[in-house]
XYZ file of C-alpha atoms in Angstrom:
717
model
C 82.154 -113.105 22.898
C 82.152 -110.724 20.068
C 85.566 -111.087 18.274
C 84.388 -106.803 17.350
C 83.774 -106.217 21.126
C 86.934 -106.101 22.928
C 85.628 -104.816 26.166
C 83.156 -107.508 26.638
C 84.407 -110.624 28.561
C 83.503 -113.706 30.844
C 85.005 -114.387 33.723
C 85.031 -117.507 35.500
C 85.440 -117.733 39.470
C 86.267 -121.874 40.858
C 86.606 -122.838 44.279
C 86.872 -126.554 45.002
C 87.217 -127.853 49.073
C 88.694 -130.511 49.951
C 88.583 -132.045 53.528
C 91.009 -134.292 55.660
C 89.967 -137.223 54.716
C 90.131 -136.405 50.767
C 86.833 -135.388 49.425
C 86.541 -132.857 47.509
C 83.585 -130.539 45.705
C 83.342 -127.634 43.338
C 81.373 -124.178 43.329
C 82.014 -121.747 40.208
C 80.781 -118.373 39.631
C 80.724 -116.742 36.041
C 81.019 -112.952 35.449
C 79.991 -111.361 31.927
C 81.231 -107.454 31.279
C 78.795 -106.489 28.404
C 78.891 -103.456 25.823
C 75.152 -102.172 26.785
C 75.662 -98.372 26.794
C 75.097 -96.283 23.774
C 78.177 -93.038 23.551
C 76.750 -89.515 24.225
C 76.816 -86.531 22.728
C 77.494 -83.182 23.403
C 77.178 -80.148 22.254
C 74.870 -81.076 19.898
C 75.011 -77.167 17.304
C 70.777 -75.760 17.876
C 68.868 -75.564 15.628
C 69.504 -72.115 12.785
C 67.935 -70.489 10.287
C 70.055 -69.136 7.623
C 70.191 -66.393 4.738
C 69.673 -67.637 1.190
C 73.412 -68.568 -0.462
C 75.045 -69.130 2.269
C 76.766 -72.295 3.077
C 76.751 -75.376 5.123
C 77.225 -75.202 8.859
C 80.331 -77.727 9.518
C 80.120 -77.876 13.497
C 79.882 -81.555 14.734
C 78.469 -82.462 18.039
C 80.873 -84.431 20.322
C 80.616 -87.647 21.743
C 80.227 -89.353 24.691
C 82.308 -93.574 25.453
C 83.349 -95.207 28.220
C 84.653 -98.494 26.819
C 85.313 -98.078 22.977
C 86.313 -96.517 20.323
C 83.724 -94.774 18.426
C 82.323 -94.335 14.337
C 80.155 -90.874 13.535
C 78.018 -90.264 11.010
C 77.316 -86.876 8.831
C 73.738 -87.400 6.678
C 71.723 -84.582 5.697
C 68.421 -84.817 4.829
C 66.101 -82.654 3.282
C 63.249 -81.673 5.374
C 60.151 -79.165 3.080
C 61.542 -77.075 0.526
C 58.939 -73.703 -0.261
C 59.415 -71.406 -2.758
C 61.363 -68.951 0.017
C 62.336 -71.501 2.688
C 64.474 -74.722 2.169
C 64.310 -76.980 6.041
C 66.893 -79.462 6.099
C 67.819 -81.709 8.560
C 71.186 -82.999 9.758
C 71.312 -86.670 11.662
C 74.307 -87.415 13.972
C 75.197 -91.532 13.922
C 77.478 -92.611 16.326
C 77.781 -95.984 17.390
C 80.456 -97.402 19.435
C 82.879 -100.929 18.497
C 79.511 -103.052 20.201
C 76.728 -101.739 18.203
C 75.718 -99.777 20.549
C 74.796 -96.097 19.020
C 73.055 -92.493 19.229
C 72.143 -89.900 16.886
C 71.128 -86.462 17.410
C 69.950 -83.485 15.014
C 70.026 -80.093 13.420
C 67.199 -78.049 11.636
C 68.832 -75.876 9.255
C 66.348 -73.474 7.334
C 67.658 -71.169 5.130
C 65.118 -67.783 4.307
C 65.225 -64.758 1.414
C 65.111 -62.226 3.697
C 67.878 -59.517 1.813
C 65.793 -57.170 -0.562
C 67.889 -57.228 -3.806
C 70.365 -54.671 -3.770
C 72.026 -51.769 -6.279
C 74.999 -51.783 -7.996
C 76.571 -48.307 -9.461
C 72.853 -46.535 -8.950
C 73.917 -43.496 -10.151
C 74.300 -40.116 -8.262
C 71.753 -37.569 -7.640
C 73.212 -35.291 -11.352
C 71.980 -31.745 -12.437
C 72.391 -31.263 -16.790
C 71.838 -28.500 -18.670
C 68.779 -27.638 -20.806
C 68.738 -29.289 -24.489
C 71.570 -32.099 -23.084
C 70.142 -35.365 -23.319
C 69.466 -36.179 -19.700
C 71.522 -40.376 -18.980
C 70.089 -42.787 -19.511
C 72.226 -44.900 -16.604
C 69.903 -47.317 -15.785
C 71.417 -49.076 -11.914
C 71.948 -52.914 -12.045
C 70.757 -54.968 -9.388
C 72.369 -57.750 -7.294
C 70.346 -60.294 -4.864
C 72.118 -63.406 -3.582
C 69.219 -65.859 -4.273
C 67.307 -64.653 -7.094
C 69.312 -64.596 -10.141
C 66.994 -61.688 -12.561
C 64.806 -60.051 -9.781
C 62.313 -56.895 -10.829
C 62.587 -53.520 -11.964
C 59.964 -51.228 -12.734
C 60.590 -47.571 -12.706
C 58.285 -44.877 -12.009
C 59.411 -41.081 -12.773
C 58.114 -37.815 -12.718
C 59.048 -34.600 -13.022
C 59.135 -31.363 -10.509
C 58.595 -27.718 -11.991
C 61.973 -24.352 -11.295
C 61.499 -21.110 -11.974
C 63.537 -22.394 -14.682
C 64.441 -26.023 -15.143
C 62.204 -28.827 -14.063
C 63.841 -31.895 -11.238
C 62.685 -34.831 -13.418
C 62.787 -37.463 -10.250
C 63.517 -41.488 -11.233
C 62.725 -43.935 -8.868
C 63.745 -47.369 -9.228
C 61.958 -50.426 -7.030
C 63.847 -53.766 -7.232
C 61.971 -56.562 -6.407
C 63.920 -60.905 -6.386
C 61.435 -63.642 -5.587
C 60.373 -63.006 -2.125
C 58.809 -60.376 -2.071
C 61.934 -59.075 -0.583
C 61.423 -54.957 -2.246
C 64.162 -52.167 -2.372
C 63.687 -48.253 -3.701
C 66.160 -46.212 -5.345
C 65.902 -42.253 -6.029
C 67.785 -39.857 -7.987
C 67.239 -36.755 -8.834
C 67.858 -34.657 -12.260
C 67.415 -31.320 -11.846
C 66.923 -29.971 -15.944
C 68.998 -26.023 -15.353
C 69.694 -23.165 -18.215
C 73.472 -21.559 -17.327
C 74.488 -20.580 -20.393
C 74.390 -17.680 -21.788
C 73.728 -17.508 -25.190
C 76.148 -17.226 -28.098
C 76.082 -13.559 -30.713
C 77.458 -13.595 -33.091
C 78.573 -10.678 -35.496
C 76.405 -9.783 -38.527
C 77.269 -6.737 -40.425
C 79.908 -6.629 -42.038
C 81.905 -3.808 -39.780
C 81.876 -6.638 -37.125
C 83.065 -9.433 -38.275
C 85.877 -9.653 -37.889
C 85.947 -7.599 -34.682
C 86.386 -9.139 -31.034
C 84.611 -8.570 -28.137
C 86.129 -5.276 -27.147
C 87.604 -4.271 -30.004
C 88.523 -1.303 -31.460
C 86.589 0.446 -34.750
C 87.313 3.188 -36.091
C 84.492 5.982 -38.817
C 85.438 9.148 -40.392
C 82.743 11.285 -39.095
C 81.907 11.936 -42.864
C 80.258 7.878 -43.132
C 79.442 6.878 -39.385
C 77.232 3.827 -39.609
C 74.517 3.710 -36.893
C 74.213 -0.237 -35.658
C 70.670 -1.984 -34.744
C 69.530 -4.568 -32.746
C 69.515 -6.882 -36.387
C 73.955 -6.138 -36.584
C 74.567 -9.713 -34.863
C 72.631 -13.308 -35.208
C 71.752 -14.957 -31.629
C 70.708 -18.714 -31.060
C 70.767 -19.970 -27.402
C 70.847 -24.406 -26.613
C 67.661 -23.573 -24.486
C 65.636 -20.460 -25.585
C 64.876 -20.368 -29.170
C 63.804 -16.305 -29.149
C 65.542 -14.569 -26.796
C 66.528 -10.876 -26.886
C 69.269 -8.746 -28.125
C 68.932 -5.053 -26.811
C 70.852 -2.276 -28.706
C 73.069 0.586 -26.177
C 75.094 2.835 -28.184
C 76.598 5.962 -25.551
C 78.862 8.242 -25.967
C 82.478 7.636 -24.365
C 83.905 10.853 -23.790
C 85.467 13.442 -26.616
C 88.831 13.673 -28.411
C 90.631 16.004 -30.694
C 93.244 14.113 -33.802
C 95.845 15.964 -32.599
C 95.420 14.410 -28.797
C 93.528 11.423 -29.113
C 93.472 10.389 -32.719
C 89.669 10.365 -32.537
C 86.491 13.806 -32.040
C 84.365 10.814 -30.282
C 84.959 7.217 -28.463
C 81.662 5.845 -28.983
C 80.771 2.891 -27.089
C 78.925 -0.235 -28.791
C 76.856 -2.709 -26.469
C 74.828 -5.035 -27.314
C 73.159 -7.478 -24.311
C 72.257 -11.039 -25.517
C 68.869 -12.556 -22.831
C 67.163 -15.971 -22.599
C 64.692 -16.761 -20.641
C 66.710 -17.766 -17.265
C 67.984 -14.812 -16.564
C 71.283 -15.909 -18.461
C 73.096 -12.426 -20.048
C 75.616 -12.086 -22.730
C 77.187 -8.585 -24.201
C 78.879 -7.975 -27.352
C 80.628 -4.614 -27.343
C 82.622 -2.486 -29.662
C 84.974 0.465 -29.457
C 83.302 3.257 -32.075
C 86.846 5.950 -33.035
C 84.937 8.454 -34.798
C 88.342 10.458 -36.415
C 88.329 13.680 -38.595
C 91.404 14.560 -41.023
C 89.576 17.357 -43.549
C 89.995 20.740 -43.157
C 87.399 23.332 -42.962
C 86.809 25.466 -46.123
C 86.902 29.294 -46.618
C 84.952 31.525 -49.289
C 83.282 34.462 -50.401
C 79.629 34.475 -49.263
C 79.408 34.916 -53.368
C 82.046 31.380 -53.299
C 86.375 32.111 -53.999
C 87.904 33.766 -51.645
C 89.927 37.016 -51.131
C 92.934 38.310 -54.340
C 95.192 40.206 -53.700
C 95.238 43.837 -54.747
C 97.182 46.866 -55.299
C 95.474 50.024 -54.371
C 96.971 53.575 -54.678
C 95.885 55.664 -51.156
C 94.747 54.049 -48.264
C 91.704 54.985 -48.542
C 91.235 52.150 -51.473
C 91.729 49.203 -48.512
C 88.275 47.828 -48.729
C 87.254 46.951 -45.386
C 88.023 42.721 -44.373
C 86.011 39.967 -46.368
C 83.571 38.355 -44.787
C 84.625 35.420 -45.284
C 82.673 31.840 -43.579
C 83.904 28.668 -43.133
C 82.376 25.288 -44.364
C 83.719 21.398 -42.470
C 82.369 17.979 -43.177
C 81.903 17.743 -39.867
C 81.674 20.461 -37.460
C 79.071 23.362 -37.087
C 78.549 26.398 -36.457
C 82.331 27.208 -36.882
C 83.790 30.923 -36.757
C 87.129 32.327 -38.952
C 89.320 34.533 -36.556
C 90.904 37.359 -39.105
C 94.659 38.620 -37.800
C 95.908 41.883 -40.022
C 99.451 42.966 -40.117
C 101.197 45.648 -41.566
C 105.099 45.615 -43.278
C 106.836 48.443 -45.242
C 108.446 46.504 -48.783
C 110.111 49.405 -51.022
C 108.433 51.746 -50.264
C 105.670 50.467 -50.210
C 102.571 49.348 -47.487
C 101.392 45.810 -46.852
C 98.577 44.720 -45.228
C 97.623 41.154 -44.480
C 94.375 40.146 -43.665
C 94.999 35.849 -42.544
C 91.899 33.939 -41.592
C 92.014 31.295 -39.771
C 89.768 28.821 -39.315
C 89.526 25.353 -37.121
C 87.145 22.139 -36.244
C 86.337 20.612 -33.033
C 88.652 17.353 -34.519
C 91.904 20.398 -34.106
C 91.965 20.210 -38.439
C 93.113 24.311 -39.267
C 92.763 25.885 -42.569
C 94.417 29.610 -43.580
C 93.486 31.865 -46.240
C 96.003 35.197 -46.652
C 95.280 38.569 -48.768
C 97.808 40.759 -49.640
C 96.526 44.473 -50.108
C 99.883 47.287 -51.266
C 99.198 50.434 -50.945
C 101.982 51.931 -53.517
C 103.581 55.106 -53.158
C 103.631 56.057 -57.039
C 101.087 55.735 -59.627
C 99.241 52.393 -59.542
C 100.521 50.205 -61.606
C 97.727 48.461 -62.678
C 96.158 52.513 -63.696
C 96.018 51.055 -67.976
C 95.476 47.219 -67.464
C 93.308 46.811 -69.627
C 93.705 42.567 -69.625
C 90.871 41.012 -68.123
C 91.532 38.340 -64.796
C 91.197 34.679 -66.534
C 89.620 32.385 -64.948
C 90.924 29.176 -63.376
C 89.623 25.125 -62.943
C 85.623 26.087 -63.514
C 83.417 23.152 -62.139
C 81.427 21.297 -64.971
C 77.603 20.442 -64.913
C 76.381 17.400 -63.087
C 73.455 15.567 -62.180
C 72.218 14.532 -59.421
C 69.633 12.161 -57.527
C 68.866 14.365 -54.972
C 69.372 17.370 -53.618
C 71.667 16.287 -50.051
C 73.684 14.793 -53.508
C 74.412 18.055 -54.460
C 77.798 19.241 -54.008
C 79.425 22.234 -52.366
C 80.818 25.225 -53.883
C 84.117 25.162 -55.820
C 86.892 27.966 -55.594
C 86.973 28.607 -58.182
C 90.539 30.699 -59.227
C 91.311 33.730 -61.208
C 94.602 34.782 -63.355
C 95.634 38.192 -63.409
C 99.115 40.179 -63.436
C 97.384 42.796 -60.756
C 94.851 40.798 -59.424
C 92.047 39.158 -59.092
C 88.485 38.912 -56.615
C 86.018 35.924 -57.688
C 82.904 35.955 -57.126
C 79.959 33.620 -57.830
C 76.385 33.785 -58.411
C 73.598 30.852 -57.577
C 70.430 31.170 -58.629
C 67.484 27.555 -58.680
C 65.163 26.912 -60.957
C 62.680 24.225 -62.542
C 62.941 22.416 -65.444
C 60.635 19.547 -67.042
C 60.098 18.192 -63.168
C 63.971 18.600 -62.743
C 65.960 20.570 -60.308
C 68.043 23.735 -62.034
C 71.291 25.091 -59.730
C 73.005 27.738 -61.787
C 76.680 28.701 -60.911
C 77.917 31.794 -61.907
C 81.065 33.066 -61.490
C 82.897 36.459 -62.666
C 86.543 37.486 -62.282
C 87.573 41.793 -61.143
C 90.323 42.198 -61.329
C 92.648 46.032 -58.928
C 91.783 47.864 -62.417
C 88.608 46.706 -62.904
C 88.706 44.480 -65.856
C 85.768 42.108 -65.519
C 86.706 38.025 -66.953
C 83.902 35.724 -69.237
C 81.458 34.929 -66.111
C 81.620 30.513 -65.797
C 78.084 28.936 -65.310
C 77.978 26.116 -63.817
C 74.265 23.634 -63.751
C 73.607 21.418 -61.087
C 70.239 19.067 -62.091
C 68.739 17.557 -59.553
C 66.520 14.363 -60.803
C 62.812 14.548 -60.004
C 62.108 14.152 -56.709
C 63.819 12.351 -54.437
C 62.552 9.773 -52.370
C 60.384 10.491 -49.681
C 60.998 7.604 -46.511
C 59.559 8.280 -42.954
C 61.080 9.845 -40.316
C 64.230 6.932 -37.809
C 61.723 5.797 -35.464
C 63.190 4.530 -33.181
C 60.018 4.509 -29.504
C 57.085 1.026 -29.302
C 54.118 1.222 -30.723
C 50.723 0.970 -28.081
C 50.309 -3.386 -26.540
C 47.336 -4.636 -28.106
C 44.695 -7.922 -26.113
C 45.218 -10.900 -28.018
C 47.321 -9.567 -31.124
C 51.029 -12.503 -30.781
C 49.683 -12.624 -34.910
C 48.805 -9.668 -35.195
C 50.548 -6.122 -37.913
C 50.669 -3.102 -37.016
C 50.085 -1.202 -40.271
C 52.209 2.353 -40.690
C 50.790 4.615 -43.471
C 54.382 6.053 -45.289
C 54.360 9.879 -46.747
C 54.747 7.884 -50.066
C 51.862 8.083 -52.554
C 49.368 5.341 -52.848
C 49.872 5.380 -57.042
C 53.698 6.087 -56.144
C 54.115 2.627 -54.024
C 55.452 0.358 -56.945
C 58.561 2.675 -57.560
C 59.373 1.914 -54.323
C 61.435 -1.710 -53.713
C 61.089 -2.299 -49.516
C 63.431 -4.671 -47.013
C 62.365 -5.529 -44.049
C 64.617 -7.310 -41.648
C 67.063 -8.280 -44.655
C 64.275 -10.415 -46.402
C 62.135 -8.210 -49.346
C 58.343 -7.594 -47.790
C 56.132 -9.504 -49.878
C 52.595 -8.613 -46.973
C 51.548 -5.982 -49.463
C 50.470 -2.772 -49.051
C 46.908 -1.012 -48.339
C 47.448 1.867 -49.477
C 49.646 4.193 -48.195
C 50.664 1.380 -44.814
C 53.777 -1.330 -45.231
C 52.262 -4.191 -41.848
C 54.905 -4.763 -39.575
C 55.384 -7.587 -37.533
C 55.677 -7.382 -33.449
C 59.246 -6.768 -32.138
C 62.023 -4.140 -33.012
C 62.132 -4.730 -37.785
C 63.992 -2.185 -39.203
C 62.335 -1.226 -42.847
C 64.844 -0.077 -46.058
C 62.882 1.637 -48.503
C 65.359 2.619 -52.178
C 63.749 4.667 -55.290
C 64.051 2.473 -58.313
C 65.454 5.395 -60.552
C 67.297 7.117 -58.126
C 68.926 4.283 -55.297
C 68.100 7.044 -52.149
C 67.988 5.696 -49.288
C 65.990 5.498 -46.103
C 65.374 3.840 -43.699
C 62.830 3.423 -40.259
C 63.470 1.584 -37.474
C 59.744 0.527 -35.052
C 59.542 -1.334 -31.421
C 55.764 -3.124 -32.685
C 54.608 -5.037 -29.137
C 52.133 -6.846 -28.613
C 50.879 -8.589 -25.522
C 48.160 -11.597 -24.888
C 46.442 -12.429 -21.740
C 47.836 -14.701 -19.548
C 45.419 -17.340 -18.248
C 47.611 -19.049 -15.253
C 45.368 -21.576 -14.197
C 47.200 -23.813 -10.324
C 45.551 -26.645 -8.233
C 46.469 -27.332 -4.701
C 45.783 -29.016 -2.001
C 44.466 -27.125 1.674
C 47.580 -24.740 3.106
C 49.538 -26.198 0.332
C 51.304 -23.305 -1.856
C 53.791 -23.574 -5.045
C 55.694 -21.057 -7.156
C 54.369 -20.007 -10.651
C 56.165 -17.630 -12.887
C 54.545 -15.776 -15.997
C 55.827 -15.934 -19.395
C 57.881 -13.095 -20.337
C 57.956 -14.594 -24.351
C 55.759 -11.355 -25.800
C 57.805 -8.194 -23.926
C 60.617 -6.830 -25.665
C 63.194 -6.504 -22.912
C 65.454 -7.077 -20.812
C 64.295 -5.127 -17.710
C 60.933 -6.454 -15.420
C 58.383 -5.546 -12.964
C 55.681 -6.898 -11.411
C 53.306 -5.667 -9.744
C 49.617 -6.666 -8.268
C 46.248 -4.691 -9.274
C 43.537 -7.449 -8.133
C 43.310 -9.441 -5.469
C 46.516 -9.711 -3.101
C 44.784 -11.498 -0.451
C 41.795 -14.036 -0.618
C 39.873 -15.530 2.145
C 40.942 -19.152 -0.619
C 44.489 -17.820 -1.321
C 46.633 -15.629 -0.899
C 48.933 -13.790 -3.863
C 53.410 -12.925 -2.725
C 55.810 -11.178 -4.993
C 59.075 -13.258 -5.194
C 61.790 -10.945 -3.740
C 64.143 -10.329 -7.255
C 61.769 -12.837 -9.720
C 58.837 -12.242 -11.933
C 57.200 -14.836 -9.888
C 54.511 -14.527 -7.586
C 53.753 -17.717 -4.656
C 50.914 -18.993 -4.744
C 49.693 -20.338 -0.733
C 46.232 -21.703 0.011
C 44.444 -21.020 2.324
C 40.932 -23.370 2.520
C 38.726 -25.270 -0.090
C 37.859 -22.938 -3.314
C 38.157 -20.363 -5.985
C 41.227 -17.877 -5.775
C 42.138 -15.426 -8.571
C 44.708 -12.377 -8.871
C 45.564 -10.128 -11.508
C 49.610 -8.708 -11.922
C 51.104 -6.672 -13.954
C 54.794 -6.927 -16.011
C 56.318 -4.744 -17.299
C 59.685 -3.687 -18.624
C 62.606 -0.246 -19.468
C 61.004 -0.455 -22.396
C 57.426 -0.131 -21.413
C 55.544 -3.099 -22.700
C 53.140 -4.475 -20.634
C 51.560 -7.907 -20.446
C 49.196 -9.006 -17.876
C 48.566 -11.801 -16.577
C 45.888 -13.275 -14.501
C 46.058 -16.552 -11.675
C 43.241 -18.153 -11.279
C 43.866 -20.236 -7.648
C 41.370 -24.093 -7.105
C 41.755 -25.752 -3.393
C 41.615 -29.097 -2.768
C 41.279 -30.324 -0.018
C 43.539 -32.138 1.301
C 43.380 -35.408 -0.404
C 42.390 -36.465 -3.932
C 41.709 -39.236 -3.993
C 43.543 -41.828 -6.677
C 41.432 -44.561 -8.811
C 43.160 -48.203 -8.366
C 42.870 -51.247 -10.304
C 40.371 -53.882 -8.815
C 38.615 -51.126 -5.779
C 41.276 -50.126 -4.492
C 41.228 -46.433 -4.114
C 45.019 -44.352 -2.777
C 44.990 -40.999 -1.340
C 47.695 -38.903 -2.203
C 48.216 -36.534 0.533
C 46.745 -36.668 4.373
C 47.699 -34.257 7.134
C 48.566 -36.221 10.594
C 48.283 -33.102 12.317
C 44.997 -34.450 15.787
C 42.528 -32.533 14.237
C 40.680 -36.087 12.986
C 40.391 -35.243 9.427
C 42.661 -36.587 7.226
C 44.902 -38.022 10.464
C 45.936 -41.306 8.974
C 47.029 -42.701 5.306
C 44.252 -44.206 3.560
C 44.128 -46.868 1.045
C 40.575 -48.080 0.263
C 39.589 -51.587 -0.216
C 42.654 -52.265 1.290
C 40.889 -54.363 5.025
C 39.688 -56.777 2.118
C 42.819 -57.462 1.096
C 44.533 -59.330 4.712
C 46.919 -60.309 3.108
C 48.275 -56.897 1.562
C 51.468 -54.832 2.566
C 52.623 -51.092 2.924
C 55.754 -49.945 3.492
C 56.996 -45.961 3.089
C 59.716 -44.792 1.994
C 61.606 -41.274 1.994
C 63.434 -39.284 -1.098
C 66.774 -41.188 0.145
C 65.636 -44.211 -0.683
C 65.050 -44.782 3.640
C 62.053 -48.187 4.812
C 60.677 -45.580 7.647
C 57.958 -48.361 7.385
C 56.218 -51.472 6.720
C 53.034 -53.484 7.886
C 51.778 -56.957 6.960
C 47.952 -56.902 6.605
C 47.259 -52.912 6.844
C 44.456 -52.139 8.021
C 44.540 -47.996 7.522
C 45.908 -47.244 10.811
C 49.321 -44.532 9.720
C 49.738 -41.558 10.501
C 52.988 -40.632 9.853
C 55.463 -41.720 12.476
C 58.881 -44.316 12.463
C 60.003 -45.981 15.183
C 57.176 -43.989 17.736
C 58.684 -40.303 15.461
C 56.689 -38.205 13.932
C 58.158 -37.852 10.511
C 59.321 -34.065 8.618
C 56.271 -33.694 6.647
C 57.331 -34.040 2.481
C 56.535 -36.765 -0.382
C 57.350 -40.126 0.282
C 56.690 -43.139 -1.883
C 55.174 -46.022 -1.192
C 54.532 -49.790 -2.836
C 51.213 -51.439 -1.482
C 51.959 -55.751 -2.462
C 47.487 -56.584 -2.613
C 49.359 -60.067 -1.264
C 47.484 -61.591 -4.415
C 50.115 -60.279 -6.304
C 49.907 -57.800 -8.079
C 52.220 -54.308 -6.983
C 51.389 -50.369 -7.221
C 53.257 -47.392 -6.586
C 53.243 -44.360 -5.640
C 54.050 -40.800 -4.001
C 51.821 -39.726 -1.051
C 52.274 -35.589 0.644
C 51.946 -34.916 4.317
C 51.186 -32.066 5.393
C 49.735 -30.662 8.000
């Protein structure tokens, strides 16, 4: 027996027999106890398949033995090791003290079936036009591959005012596991233009402020008095509006007229900005009362009632108000046995300013004290000669007073003559007192130098549209002789005019323009405002598949207004396509009916009367369009699984020649809706037995030879 095997032994039994005579014999039995039974494993772990990166299982089988203690050993060995699969055999050996041994095995297979995972993937976002697009790329981690590959596919879909950028990332590990992530970036313009004032009277005013102007120096604002910038539109439109809010009086309201001036800037996306100022028109100058001949009625003394003259014809003029009629009041008083008649003429203008002149006529009861008066009256404050550049600069007649002890009446006469090309206005004043004495006359000569500049009337009207005149100019003939054009300077839109002249013609560009004409010699200035509209014929080409719909919006950059209307004038419904106006927009919905070509014509107009024409040419293609790919593959980017037997399946020409291919389809949220190895052009737009919605899906096609293709496929039933 061995020492290591304590349970092995021999038992010897001896029997001895002795008879009566003392004879004896013996018999021996040897019993040998041996341990030849190996241990038995129980609960041996089943073979298992684990994901790459998971730890080795640590559970072990239990061991049963009858006689002795047991020693169990565990050994791992690699059975096979491929690129994406590894099998390890775990061998347990149990041996008892007697050398009896038994083994148990478990196969552990590690595979990589998990796709990479996107970390910190960017969300769908909206950015403003003109802002740099976010460049955040998602991080990718994989349970086994430290450097999975990432590819990016980007496409753009136009909207009515912006685009939707779809970025699709596809992550692939070394075992071909794929995961897709899609981000949508919507680029819009919701920011209104910025209005900046240019005119000196406006630069210090905020939106809604009030500006005060004298009625004599009212400045008419124009669209060019502000500049407009926009984050996306290089040429936003500006509309200027001015309107009278209400009339008032200086005494009650502090103004005669309250006006509102508004600039409205609109970009191509319809975002609007407003700048408004209120203008108070004031008048603090009273009317001027005078006789037709100049001056005012002088006080006088007469001997009898019969010598009292009729009331003088006093007129009133005002710097701002027109058609003012003086009101005459007459009173009688007896002072020192003399009758005093007081005649007062009063005039009030629209602002409430009042002027009054009075004349006293004294009727003496005794001898006229002026009967023996021989002293002539003297004129006071007689005006000097003056030279002006134009007739509008001619001053109003001066009120000349006379000094006399018996009162005097001043009369003015005026005549006009031409000398050496100049116009001479001669005003002569002479005073007569109550005794009939006359003063020496005084004559003022007003010289109007040469001929004032002739400028066109202020024009605020459009000129007819002309097809194809995007860069043309429109000729305006000014009422100036061609040989006199050099005597003037011309400023067009705040810049010197340099386009040259064709006789009397000035070339005005399209848009809203202001022409300022200045006489070099006299400095006389006049201006004209022109609205020149030109519209080119728009041709919009649209390519659609059968039963597909797309919205198109004509370009409005040649329009000058801010409110638009659109109407169809030719072919809204045809055999191959239907054109429908989008409510509330200047856009047209184009619906493809069947394969062919369809044309429609639309006219866009604005509140200024500007018209533009858009012709839409629609080409309708079959529902599936072949897209050439390398190695003879041809992908169809659309199919219509509606059961009509035409284009019901997603077809990839050449796929049947690649038996190891794999096709995977994802929706826009990255969910896999179809997967097939050895794809046989048999997918009809279903997932788990259910019909998936119409829309755009993303496909990844692996040809089985190391080349991967991706793109979009449209389902349209």
